[in-house]
mmCIF file of C-alpha atoms and ligand atoms in Angstrom:
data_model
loop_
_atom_site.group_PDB
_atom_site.id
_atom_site.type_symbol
_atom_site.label_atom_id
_atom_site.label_comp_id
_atom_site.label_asym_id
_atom_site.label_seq_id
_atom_site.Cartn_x
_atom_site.Cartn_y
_atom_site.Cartn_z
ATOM 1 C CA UNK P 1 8.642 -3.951 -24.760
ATOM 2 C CA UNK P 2 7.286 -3.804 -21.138
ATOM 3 C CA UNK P 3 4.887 -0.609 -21.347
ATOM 4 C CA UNK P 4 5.411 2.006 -18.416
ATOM 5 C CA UNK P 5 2.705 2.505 -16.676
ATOM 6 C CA UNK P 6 1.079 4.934 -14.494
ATOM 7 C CA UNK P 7 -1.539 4.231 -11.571
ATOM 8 C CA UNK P 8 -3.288 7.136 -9.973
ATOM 9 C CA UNK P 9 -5.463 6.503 -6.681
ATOM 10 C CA UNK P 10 -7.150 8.185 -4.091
ATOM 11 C CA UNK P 11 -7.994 5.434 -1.454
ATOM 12 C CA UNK P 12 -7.212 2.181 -0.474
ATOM 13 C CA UNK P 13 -5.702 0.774 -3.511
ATOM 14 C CA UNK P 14 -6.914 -2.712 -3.748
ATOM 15 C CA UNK P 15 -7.100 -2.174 -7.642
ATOM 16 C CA UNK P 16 -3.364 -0.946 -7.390
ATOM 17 C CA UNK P 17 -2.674 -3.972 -5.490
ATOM 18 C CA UNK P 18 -4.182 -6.684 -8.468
ATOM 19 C CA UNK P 19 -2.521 -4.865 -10.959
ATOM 20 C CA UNK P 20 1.090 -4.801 -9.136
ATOM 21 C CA UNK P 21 0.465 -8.584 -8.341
ATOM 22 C CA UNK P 22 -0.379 -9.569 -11.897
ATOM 23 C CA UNK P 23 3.158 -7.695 -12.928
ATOM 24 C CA UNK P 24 4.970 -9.541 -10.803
ATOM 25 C CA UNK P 25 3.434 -13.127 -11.856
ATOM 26 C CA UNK P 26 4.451 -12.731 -15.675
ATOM 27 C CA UNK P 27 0.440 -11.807 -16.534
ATOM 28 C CA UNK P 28 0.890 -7.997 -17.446
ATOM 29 C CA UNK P 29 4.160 -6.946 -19.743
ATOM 30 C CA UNK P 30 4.280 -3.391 -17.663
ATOM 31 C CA UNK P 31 6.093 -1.244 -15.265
ATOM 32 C CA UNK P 32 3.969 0.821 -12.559
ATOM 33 C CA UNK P 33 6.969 3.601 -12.678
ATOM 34 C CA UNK P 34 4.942 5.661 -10.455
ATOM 35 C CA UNK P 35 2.028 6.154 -8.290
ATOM 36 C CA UNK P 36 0.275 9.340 -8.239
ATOM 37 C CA UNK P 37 -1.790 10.596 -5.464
ATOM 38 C CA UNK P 38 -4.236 13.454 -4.485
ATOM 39 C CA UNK P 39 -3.823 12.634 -0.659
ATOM 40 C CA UNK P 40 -1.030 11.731 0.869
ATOM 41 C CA UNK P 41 -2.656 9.522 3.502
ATOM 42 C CA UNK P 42 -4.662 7.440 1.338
ATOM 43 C CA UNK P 43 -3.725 3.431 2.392
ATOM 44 C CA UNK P 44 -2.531 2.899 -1.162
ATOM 45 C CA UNK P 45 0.225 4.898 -0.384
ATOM 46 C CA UNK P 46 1.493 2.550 2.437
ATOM 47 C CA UNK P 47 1.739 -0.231 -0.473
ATOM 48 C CA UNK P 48 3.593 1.265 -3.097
ATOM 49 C CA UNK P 49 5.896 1.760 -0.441
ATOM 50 C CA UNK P 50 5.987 -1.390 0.050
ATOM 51 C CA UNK P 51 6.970 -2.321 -3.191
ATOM 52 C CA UNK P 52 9.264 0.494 -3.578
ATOM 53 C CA UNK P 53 7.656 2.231 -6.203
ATOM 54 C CA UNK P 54 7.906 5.978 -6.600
ATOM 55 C CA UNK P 55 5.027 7.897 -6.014
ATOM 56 C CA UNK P 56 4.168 11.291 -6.758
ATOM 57 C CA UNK P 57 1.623 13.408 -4.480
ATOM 58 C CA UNK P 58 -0.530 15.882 -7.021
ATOM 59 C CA UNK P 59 -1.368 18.905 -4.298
ATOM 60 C CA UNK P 60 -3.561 20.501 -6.414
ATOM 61 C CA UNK P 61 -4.767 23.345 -3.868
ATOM 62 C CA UNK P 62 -0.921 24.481 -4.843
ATOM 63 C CA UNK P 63 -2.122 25.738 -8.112
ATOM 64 C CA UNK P 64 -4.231 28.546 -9.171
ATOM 65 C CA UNK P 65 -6.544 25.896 -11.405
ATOM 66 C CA UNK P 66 -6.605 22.221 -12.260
ATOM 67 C CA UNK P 67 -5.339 22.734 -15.788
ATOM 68 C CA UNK P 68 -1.836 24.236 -14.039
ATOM 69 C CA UNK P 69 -1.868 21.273 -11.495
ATOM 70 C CA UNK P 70 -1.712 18.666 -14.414
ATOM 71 C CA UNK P 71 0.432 20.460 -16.731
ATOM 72 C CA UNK P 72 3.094 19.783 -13.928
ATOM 73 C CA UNK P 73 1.423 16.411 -13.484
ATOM 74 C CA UNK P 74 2.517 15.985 -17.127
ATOM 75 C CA UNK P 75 6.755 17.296 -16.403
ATOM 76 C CA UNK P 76 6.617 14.269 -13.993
ATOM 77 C CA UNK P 77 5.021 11.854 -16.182
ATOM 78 C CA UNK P 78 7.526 12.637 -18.883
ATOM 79 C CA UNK P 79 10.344 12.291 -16.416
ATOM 80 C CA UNK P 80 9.070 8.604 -16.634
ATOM 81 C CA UNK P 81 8.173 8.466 -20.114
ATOM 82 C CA UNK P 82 4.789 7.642 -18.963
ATOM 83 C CA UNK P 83 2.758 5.532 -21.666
ATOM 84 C CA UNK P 84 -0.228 4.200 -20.264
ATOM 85 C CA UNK P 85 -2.064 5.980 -17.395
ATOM 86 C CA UNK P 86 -4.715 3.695 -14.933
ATOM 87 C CA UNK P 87 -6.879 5.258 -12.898
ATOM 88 C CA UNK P 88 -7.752 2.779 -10.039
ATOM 89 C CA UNK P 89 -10.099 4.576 -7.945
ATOM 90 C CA UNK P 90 -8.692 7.843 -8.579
ATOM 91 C CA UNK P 91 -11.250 10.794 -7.654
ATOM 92 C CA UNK P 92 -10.749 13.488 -9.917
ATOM 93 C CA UNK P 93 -11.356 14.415 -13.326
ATOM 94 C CA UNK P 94 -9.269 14.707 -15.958
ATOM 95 C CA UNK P 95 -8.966 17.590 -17.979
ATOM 96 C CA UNK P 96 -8.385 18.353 -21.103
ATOM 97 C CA UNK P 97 -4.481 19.344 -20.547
ATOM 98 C CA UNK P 98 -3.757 15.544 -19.355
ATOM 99 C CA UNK P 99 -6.119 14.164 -21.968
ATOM 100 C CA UNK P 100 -4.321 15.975 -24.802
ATOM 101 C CA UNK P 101 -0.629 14.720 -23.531
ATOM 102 C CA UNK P 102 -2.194 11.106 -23.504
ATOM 103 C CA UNK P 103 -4.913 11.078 -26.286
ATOM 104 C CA UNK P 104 -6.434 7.512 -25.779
ATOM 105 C CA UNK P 105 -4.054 6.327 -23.006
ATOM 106 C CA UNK P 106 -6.096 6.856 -19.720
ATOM 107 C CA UNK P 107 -7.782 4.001 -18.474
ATOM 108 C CA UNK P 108 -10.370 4.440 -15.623
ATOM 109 C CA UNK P 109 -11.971 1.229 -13.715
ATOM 110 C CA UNK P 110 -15.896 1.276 -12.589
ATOM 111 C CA UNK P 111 -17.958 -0.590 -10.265
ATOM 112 C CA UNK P 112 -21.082 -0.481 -12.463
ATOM 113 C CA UNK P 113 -22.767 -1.228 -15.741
ATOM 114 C CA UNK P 114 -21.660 1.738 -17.470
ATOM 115 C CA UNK P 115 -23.477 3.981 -17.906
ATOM 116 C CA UNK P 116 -25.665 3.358 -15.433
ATOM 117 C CA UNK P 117 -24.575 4.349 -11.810
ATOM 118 C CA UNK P 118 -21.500 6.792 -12.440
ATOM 119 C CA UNK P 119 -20.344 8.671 -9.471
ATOM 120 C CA UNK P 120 -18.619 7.825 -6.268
ATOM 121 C CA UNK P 121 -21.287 5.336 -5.252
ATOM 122 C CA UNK P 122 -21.223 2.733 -8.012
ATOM 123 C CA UNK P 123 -22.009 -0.036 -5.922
ATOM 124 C CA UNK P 124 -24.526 1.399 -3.465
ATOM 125 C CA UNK P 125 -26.619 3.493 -5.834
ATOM 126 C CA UNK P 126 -26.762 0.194 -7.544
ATOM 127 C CA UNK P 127 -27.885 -1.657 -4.831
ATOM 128 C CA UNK P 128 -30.029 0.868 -3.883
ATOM 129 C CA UNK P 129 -31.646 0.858 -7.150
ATOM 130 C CA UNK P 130 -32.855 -3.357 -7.012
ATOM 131 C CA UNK P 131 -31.633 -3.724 -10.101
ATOM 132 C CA UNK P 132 -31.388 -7.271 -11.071
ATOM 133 C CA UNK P 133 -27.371 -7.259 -12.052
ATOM 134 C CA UNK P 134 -24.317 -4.482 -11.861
ATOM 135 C CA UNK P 135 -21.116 -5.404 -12.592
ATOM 136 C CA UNK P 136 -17.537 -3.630 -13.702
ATOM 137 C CA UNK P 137 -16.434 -1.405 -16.451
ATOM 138 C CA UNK P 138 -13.213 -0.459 -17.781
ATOM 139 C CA UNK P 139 -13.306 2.655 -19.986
ATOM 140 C CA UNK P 140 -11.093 5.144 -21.797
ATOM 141 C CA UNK P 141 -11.479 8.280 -19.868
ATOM 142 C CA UNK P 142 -12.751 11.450 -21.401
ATOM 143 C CA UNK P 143 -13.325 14.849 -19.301
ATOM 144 C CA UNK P 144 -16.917 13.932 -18.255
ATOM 145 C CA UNK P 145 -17.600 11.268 -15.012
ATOM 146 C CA UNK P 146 -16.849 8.125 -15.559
ATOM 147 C CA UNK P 147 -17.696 8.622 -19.273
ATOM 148 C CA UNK P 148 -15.628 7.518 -22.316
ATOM 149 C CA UNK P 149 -15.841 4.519 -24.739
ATOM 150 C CA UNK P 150 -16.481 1.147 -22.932
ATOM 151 C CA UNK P 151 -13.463 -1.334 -23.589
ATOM 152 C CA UNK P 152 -14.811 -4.261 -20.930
ATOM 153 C CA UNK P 153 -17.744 -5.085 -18.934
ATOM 154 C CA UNK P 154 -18.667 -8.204 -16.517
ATOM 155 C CA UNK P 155 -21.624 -8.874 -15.169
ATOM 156 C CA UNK P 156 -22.570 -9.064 -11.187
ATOM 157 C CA UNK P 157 -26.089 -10.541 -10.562
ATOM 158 C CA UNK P 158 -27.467 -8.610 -7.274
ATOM 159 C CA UNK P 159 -28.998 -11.967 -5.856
ATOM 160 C CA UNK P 160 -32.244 -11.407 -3.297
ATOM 161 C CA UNK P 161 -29.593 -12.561 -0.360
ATOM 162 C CA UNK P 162 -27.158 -10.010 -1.108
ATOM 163 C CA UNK P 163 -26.268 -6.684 1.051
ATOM 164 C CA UNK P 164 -24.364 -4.089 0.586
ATOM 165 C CA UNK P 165 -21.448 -5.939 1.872
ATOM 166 C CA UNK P 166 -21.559 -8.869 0.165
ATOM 167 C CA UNK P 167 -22.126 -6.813 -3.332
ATOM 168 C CA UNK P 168 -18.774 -4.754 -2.542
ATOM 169 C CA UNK P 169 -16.749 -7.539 -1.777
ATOM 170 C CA UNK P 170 -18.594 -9.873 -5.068
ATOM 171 C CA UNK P 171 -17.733 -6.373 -7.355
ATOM 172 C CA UNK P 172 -13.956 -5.844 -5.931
ATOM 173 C CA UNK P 173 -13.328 -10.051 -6.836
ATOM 174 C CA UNK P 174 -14.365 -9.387 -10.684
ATOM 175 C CA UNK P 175 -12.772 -5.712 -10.407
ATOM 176 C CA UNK P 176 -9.351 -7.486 -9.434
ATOM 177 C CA UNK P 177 -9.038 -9.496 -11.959
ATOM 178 C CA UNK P 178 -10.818 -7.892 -15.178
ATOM 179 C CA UNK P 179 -8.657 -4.984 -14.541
ATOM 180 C CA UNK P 180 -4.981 -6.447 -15.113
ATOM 181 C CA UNK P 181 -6.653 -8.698 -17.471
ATOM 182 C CA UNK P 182 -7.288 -5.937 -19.790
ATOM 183 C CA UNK P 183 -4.985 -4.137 -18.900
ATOM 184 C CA UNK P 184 -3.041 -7.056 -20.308
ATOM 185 C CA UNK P 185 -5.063 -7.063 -23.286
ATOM 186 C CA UNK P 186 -4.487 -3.852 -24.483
ATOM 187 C CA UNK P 187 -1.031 -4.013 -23.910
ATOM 188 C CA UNK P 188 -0.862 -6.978 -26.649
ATOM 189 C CA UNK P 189 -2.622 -5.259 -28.918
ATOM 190 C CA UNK P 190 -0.327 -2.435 -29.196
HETATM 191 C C1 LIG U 1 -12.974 0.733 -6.980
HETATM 192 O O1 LIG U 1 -14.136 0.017 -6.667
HETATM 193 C C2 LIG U 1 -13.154 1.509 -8.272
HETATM 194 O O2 LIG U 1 -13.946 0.831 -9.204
HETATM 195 C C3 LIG U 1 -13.846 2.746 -7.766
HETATM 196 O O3 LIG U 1 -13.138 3.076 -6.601
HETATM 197 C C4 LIG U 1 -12.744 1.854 -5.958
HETATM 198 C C5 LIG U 1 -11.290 1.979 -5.550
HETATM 199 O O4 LIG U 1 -10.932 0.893 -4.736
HETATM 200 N N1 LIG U 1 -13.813 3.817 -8.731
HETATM 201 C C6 LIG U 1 -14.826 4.663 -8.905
HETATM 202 O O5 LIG U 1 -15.845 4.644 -8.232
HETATM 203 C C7 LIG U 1 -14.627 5.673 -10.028
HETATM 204 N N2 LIG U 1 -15.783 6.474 -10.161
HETATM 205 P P1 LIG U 1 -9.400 0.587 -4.446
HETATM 206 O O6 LIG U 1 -8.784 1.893 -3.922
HETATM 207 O O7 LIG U 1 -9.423 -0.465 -3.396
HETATM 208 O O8 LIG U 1 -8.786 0.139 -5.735
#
């Protein structure tokens, strides 16, 4: 059964982009049925119009708190039937309202070594840092930041020639593909 799935961004949505374009080529048995935004601007919006999938914008500053802004968050999802949720760079946390409606379904992607380097700045704190390698997680997501059980990792070596630039585009390559590719994985597993 193809699972129906949900992608949530905030930006540019190259991670929404891999995991659209491993659905089409046969590699992921799934559906996005919708993409949910906090801004309506963000450039990932532009190309899930493009591919004619609905998208829902989450104005949060419409609600008194965050728990009421997901609890109609979760109306929508169930409009869908909604079974797996992916957070590709999606820059809020959860609460516990959405995490109780999905126990174990939200997915969030990382540009570190979890749990080093949570945050908004994966990459550059890492590179900041000299550490020898980062690399990419994909997690379960709880209510902290970019906490929650680890369900993949891959490596990036920071090499001495690197820069900040090279790093991001290096961490984005393994991003685009580990990400559908588990995705994938957990999909056959259920
Ligand atoms: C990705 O690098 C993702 O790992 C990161 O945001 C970027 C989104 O890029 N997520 C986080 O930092 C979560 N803390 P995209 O919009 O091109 O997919």
């Amino acid at each position: 059964m193809t699972t129906k799935l949900a992608v949530f961004a905030s930006g540019t949505g190259t991670n929404f982009v891999a995991i659209a374009d491993a659905i089409t080529a046969n590699q992921l048995d799934a559906e996005i049925k919708v993409l949910v935004v906090d801004k309506i601007n963000a450039p990932v919006v532009t190309r899930a119009k493009e591919r004619n999938i609905p998208i829902f914008h989450l104005k949060y500053k419409d609600y008194d708190t965050k728990e009421l802004a997901e609890a109609s968050l979760v109306t929508e999802l169930n409009k869908y039937q909604i079974e797996l949720i992916a957070l590709a760079g999606f820059m809020r946390i959860i609460t516990p309202t959405l995490l109780a409606a999905y126990p174990n379904k939200i997915i969030n992607i990382h540009p570190s070594l979890l749990p080093a380097f949570p945050g908004r700045h994966g990459i550059d704190d890492a590179f900041t840092a000299k550490v020898p390698q980062t690399g990419v997680t994909i997690h379960y997501v709880d209510s902290g930041i970019d906490s929650g059980s680890v369900i993949a990792q891959q490596v990036v070596p920071i090499e001495q020639t690197d820069t900040l630039v090279s790093l991001e585009a290096k961490i984005h390559a393994v991003e685009h593909v580990l990400y559908p590719t588990t995705l994938a994985q957990l999909i056959n597993h259920n």
